Amino acid sequence: MAHDSPPKGPTPPDGNGGGDAPITDAAYVAMHADPRFVDLKRRLYRFIFPMSIAFMAWYLLYVLMSAFGRDVMGTVLFGSVNVALVFGILQFVSTFGIAVLYTMYANRNFDSLATELRDELQNGSSTDQEDGR
């Protein structure tokens, strides 16, 4: 039996993000100090932290109820469906719901700015391009 070599996948981008010249450390430092980048991080954290805390609290409630609220979790709602099963399914639903909310939030609040900043970092500042440098 002949062993074929695995097909080659697409070539990964080079380390500098596709720009002609490598991105310098000074450019990264300057980008981190840029007020637009600071605003972008603030917008991201404004979603991530509250949503993470809410989800962890919801998950902790599920775990604690499973451990200490067995009577409540064992309550039959209909047929063979009990509160614990509904809680478990809602964990999956809430995870997918958070993913959808995050996607909508990101599209609306920071994807365009992130793209602009990335392009500026990779291709040089817009003032450099206008000056012909």
mmCIF file of C-alpha atoms in Angstrom:
data_model
loop_
_atom_site.group_PDB
_atom_site.id
_atom_site.type_symbol
_atom_site.label_atom_id
_atom_site.label_comp_id
_atom_site.label_asym_id
_atom_site.label_seq_id
_atom_site.Cartn_x
_atom_site.Cartn_y
_atom_site.Cartn_z
ATOM 1 C CA MET A 1 0.000 0.000 0.000
ATOM 2 C CA ALA A 2 1.468 3.341 -1.037
ATOM 3 C CA HIS A 3 1.490 6.213 1.409
ATOM 4 C CA ASP A 4 0.663 9.545 -0.121
ATOM 5 C CA SER A 5 2.028 12.641 1.490
ATOM 6 C CA PRO A 6 -0.637 14.930 2.933
ATOM 7 C CA PRO A 7 -1.717 17.733 0.637
ATOM 8 C CA LYS A 8 -0.077 21.059 1.270
ATOM 9 C CA GLY A 9 -2.368 23.664 2.775
ATOM 10 C CA PRO A 10 -2.319 27.353 2.047
ATOM 11 C CA THR A 11 0.895 29.171 2.780
ATOM 12 C CA PRO A 12 0.700 31.045 6.077
ATOM 13 C CA PRO A 13 1.303 34.799 5.989
ATOM 14 C CA ASP A 14 4.741 36.075 6.828
ATOM 15 C CA GLY A 15 5.455 37.310 10.343
ATOM 16 C CA ASN A 16 4.858 41.001 9.633
ATOM 17 C CA GLY A 17 1.208 40.693 8.650
ATOM 18 C CA GLY A 18 1.643 40.960 4.906
ATOM 19 C CA GLY A 19 3.228 44.408 4.702
ATOM 20 C CA ASP A 20 6.370 45.033 2.654
ATOM 21 C CA ALA A 21 8.599 45.961 5.577
ATOM 22 C CA PRO A 22 8.674 44.350 9.015
ATOM 23 C CA ILE A 23 6.653 46.144 11.655
ATOM 24 C CA THR A 24 8.993 47.764 14.147
ATOM 25 C CA ASP A 25 8.682 47.612 17.905
ATOM 26 C CA ALA A 26 8.266 51.383 17.926
ATOM 27 C CA ALA A 27 5.225 51.054 15.656
ATOM 28 C CA TYR A 28 3.623 48.590 18.086
ATOM 29 C CA VAL A 29 4.362 50.879 21.038
ATOM 30 C CA ALA A 30 2.949 53.864 19.155
ATOM 31 C CA MET A 31 -0.186 51.903 18.285
ATOM 32 C CA HIS A 32 -0.737 50.998 21.940
ATOM 33 C CA ALA A 33 -0.553 54.683 22.834
ATOM 34 C CA ASP A 34 -2.943 55.710 20.045
ATOM 35 C CA PRO A 35 -6.225 57.021 21.516
ATOM 36 C CA ARG A 36 -8.192 55.031 18.912
ATOM 37 C CA PHE A 37 -6.546 51.802 20.076
ATOM 38 C CA VAL A 38 -7.224 52.670 23.719
ATOM 39 C CA ASP A 39 -10.865 53.332 22.812
ATOM 40 C CA LEU A 40 -11.010 50.005 20.958
ATOM 41 C CA LYS A 41 -9.731 48.130 24.019
ATOM 42 C CA ARG A 42 -12.201 49.991 26.249
ATOM 43 C CA ARG A 43 -15.100 48.988 23.978
ATOM 44 C CA LEU A 44 -13.958 45.371 24.003
ATOM 45 C CA TYR A 45 -13.578 45.229 27.785
ATOM 46 C CA ARG A 46 -16.970 46.896 28.236
ATOM 47 C CA PHE A 47 -18.543 43.803 26.677
ATOM 48 C CA ILE A 48 -16.148 41.054 27.787
ATOM 49 C CA PHE A 49 -15.979 41.681 31.537
ATOM 50 C CA PRO A 50 -19.711 42.002 32.335
ATOM 51 C CA MET A 51 -20.630 39.133 30.024
ATOM 52 C CA SER A 52 -17.920 36.887 31.505
ATOM 53 C CA ILE A 53 -19.028 37.663 35.054
ATOM 54 C CA ALA A 54 -22.685 37.046 34.185
ATOM 55 C CA PHE A 55 -21.913 33.742 32.484
ATOM 56 C CA MET A 56 -19.660 32.525 35.312
ATOM 57 C CA ALA A 57 -22.350 33.415 37.873
ATOM 58 C CA TRP A 58 -24.945 31.538 35.800
ATOM 59 C CA TYR A 59 -22.639 28.508 35.507
ATOM 60 C CA LEU A 60 -21.788 28.616 39.223
ATOM 61 C CA LEU A 61 -25.511 28.677 40.016
ATOM 62 C CA TYR A 62 -25.940 25.534 37.901
ATOM 63 C CA VAL A 63 -23.068 23.752 39.668
ATOM 64 C CA LEU A 64 -24.181 24.793 43.155
ATOM 65 C CA MET A 65 -27.783 23.835 42.482
ATOM 66 C CA SER A 66 -26.623 20.450 41.158
ATOM 67 C CA ALA A 67 -24.552 19.895 44.290
ATOM 68 C CA PHE A 68 -26.774 21.348 47.004
ATOM 69 C CA GLY A 69 -30.235 21.799 45.518
ATOM 70 C CA ARG A 70 -30.906 18.270 44.437
ATOM 71 C CA ASP A 71 -34.565 18.468 45.446
ATOM 72 C CA VAL A 72 -35.157 21.530 43.269
ATOM 73 C CA MET A 73 -33.072 20.195 40.383
ATOM 74 C CA GLY A 74 -34.902 16.865 40.541
ATOM 75 C CA THR A 75 -38.326 18.478 40.202
ATOM 76 C CA VAL A 76 -40.077 16.921 37.234
ATOM 77 C CA LEU A 77 -41.515 19.516 34.885
ATOM 78 C CA PHE A 78 -43.171 17.166 32.403
ATOM 79 C CA GLY A 79 -42.562 13.582 31.297
ATOM 80 C CA SER A 80 -38.977 12.742 32.145
ATOM 81 C CA VAL A 81 -37.755 16.364 31.884
ATOM 82 C CA ASN A 82 -36.634 17.870 35.158
ATOM 83 C CA VAL A 83 -35.217 21.245 36.210
ATOM 84 C CA ALA A 84 -31.617 19.958 35.993
ATOM 85 C CA LEU A 85 -32.045 18.997 32.341
ATOM 86 C CA VAL A 86 -33.531 22.404 31.526
ATOM 87 C CA PHE A 87 -30.657 24.139 33.366
ATOM 88 C CA GLY A 88 -28.134 22.077 31.399
ATOM 89 C CA ILE A 89 -29.737 22.857 28.054
ATOM 90 C CA LEU A 90 -29.938 26.548 28.970
ATOM 91 C CA GLN A 91 -26.171 26.505 29.594
ATOM 92 C CA PHE A 92 -25.657 25.595 25.929
ATOM 93 C CA VAL A 93 -28.278 28.089 24.759
ATOM 94 C CA SER A 94 -26.690 30.893 26.769
ATOM 95 C CA THR A 95 -23.231 30.043 25.394
ATOM 96 C CA PHE A 96 -24.457 30.290 21.813
ATOM 97 C CA GLY A 97 -26.465 33.392 22.689
ATOM 98 C CA ILE A 98 -23.364 35.105 24.053
ATOM 99 C CA ALA A 99 -21.465 34.203 20.881
ATOM 100 C CA VAL A 100 -24.194 35.740 18.727
ATOM 101 C CA LEU A 101 -24.378 38.855 20.926
ATOM 102 C CA TYR A 102 -20.603 39.242 20.785
ATOM 103 C CA THR A 103 -20.595 38.952 16.992
ATOM 104 C CA MET A 104 -23.275 41.611 16.646
ATOM 105 C CA TYR A 105 -21.549 43.869 19.192
ATOM 106 C CA ALA A 106 -18.169 43.482 17.496
ATOM 107 C CA ASN A 107 -19.566 44.172 14.031
ATOM 108 C CA ARG A 108 -21.312 47.289 15.262
ATOM 109 C CA ASN A 109 -18.760 48.680 17.725
ATOM 110 C CA PHE A 110 -15.218 47.882 16.716
ATOM 111 C CA ASP A 111 -14.573 45.789 13.625
ATOM 112 C CA SER A 112 -14.204 48.774 11.291
ATOM 113 C CA LEU A 113 -11.864 50.602 13.686
ATOM 114 C CA ALA A 114 -9.819 47.444 14.279
ATOM 115 C CA THR A 115 -9.442 46.942 10.522
ATOM 116 C CA GLU A 116 -8.389 50.564 10.072
ATOM 117 C CA LEU A 117 -5.783 50.321 12.844
ATOM 118 C CA ARG A 118 -4.445 46.991 11.554
ATOM 119 C CA ASP A 119 -4.091 48.355 8.022
ATOM 120 C CA GLU A 120 -2.369 51.461 9.342
ATOM 121 C CA LEU A 121 0.054 49.349 11.379
ATOM 122 C CA GLN A 122 0.861 47.029 8.485
ATOM 123 C CA ASN A 123 1.073 49.636 5.739
ATOM 124 C CA GLY A 124 2.341 52.654 7.633
ATOM 125 C CA SER A 125 0.393 55.647 8.856
ATOM 126 C CA SER A 126 -1.925 57.475 6.503
ATOM 127 C CA THR A 127 0.252 60.617 6.825
ATOM 128 C CA ASP A 128 3.315 58.619 5.727
ATOM 129 C CA GLN A 129 1.501 57.443 2.600
ATOM 130 C CA GLU A 130 0.251 60.950 1.774
ATOM 131 C CA ASP A 131 3.763 62.408 2.142
ATOM 132 C CA GLY A 132 5.118 59.734 -0.186
ATOM 133 C CA ARG A 133 7.442 58.198 2.410
#
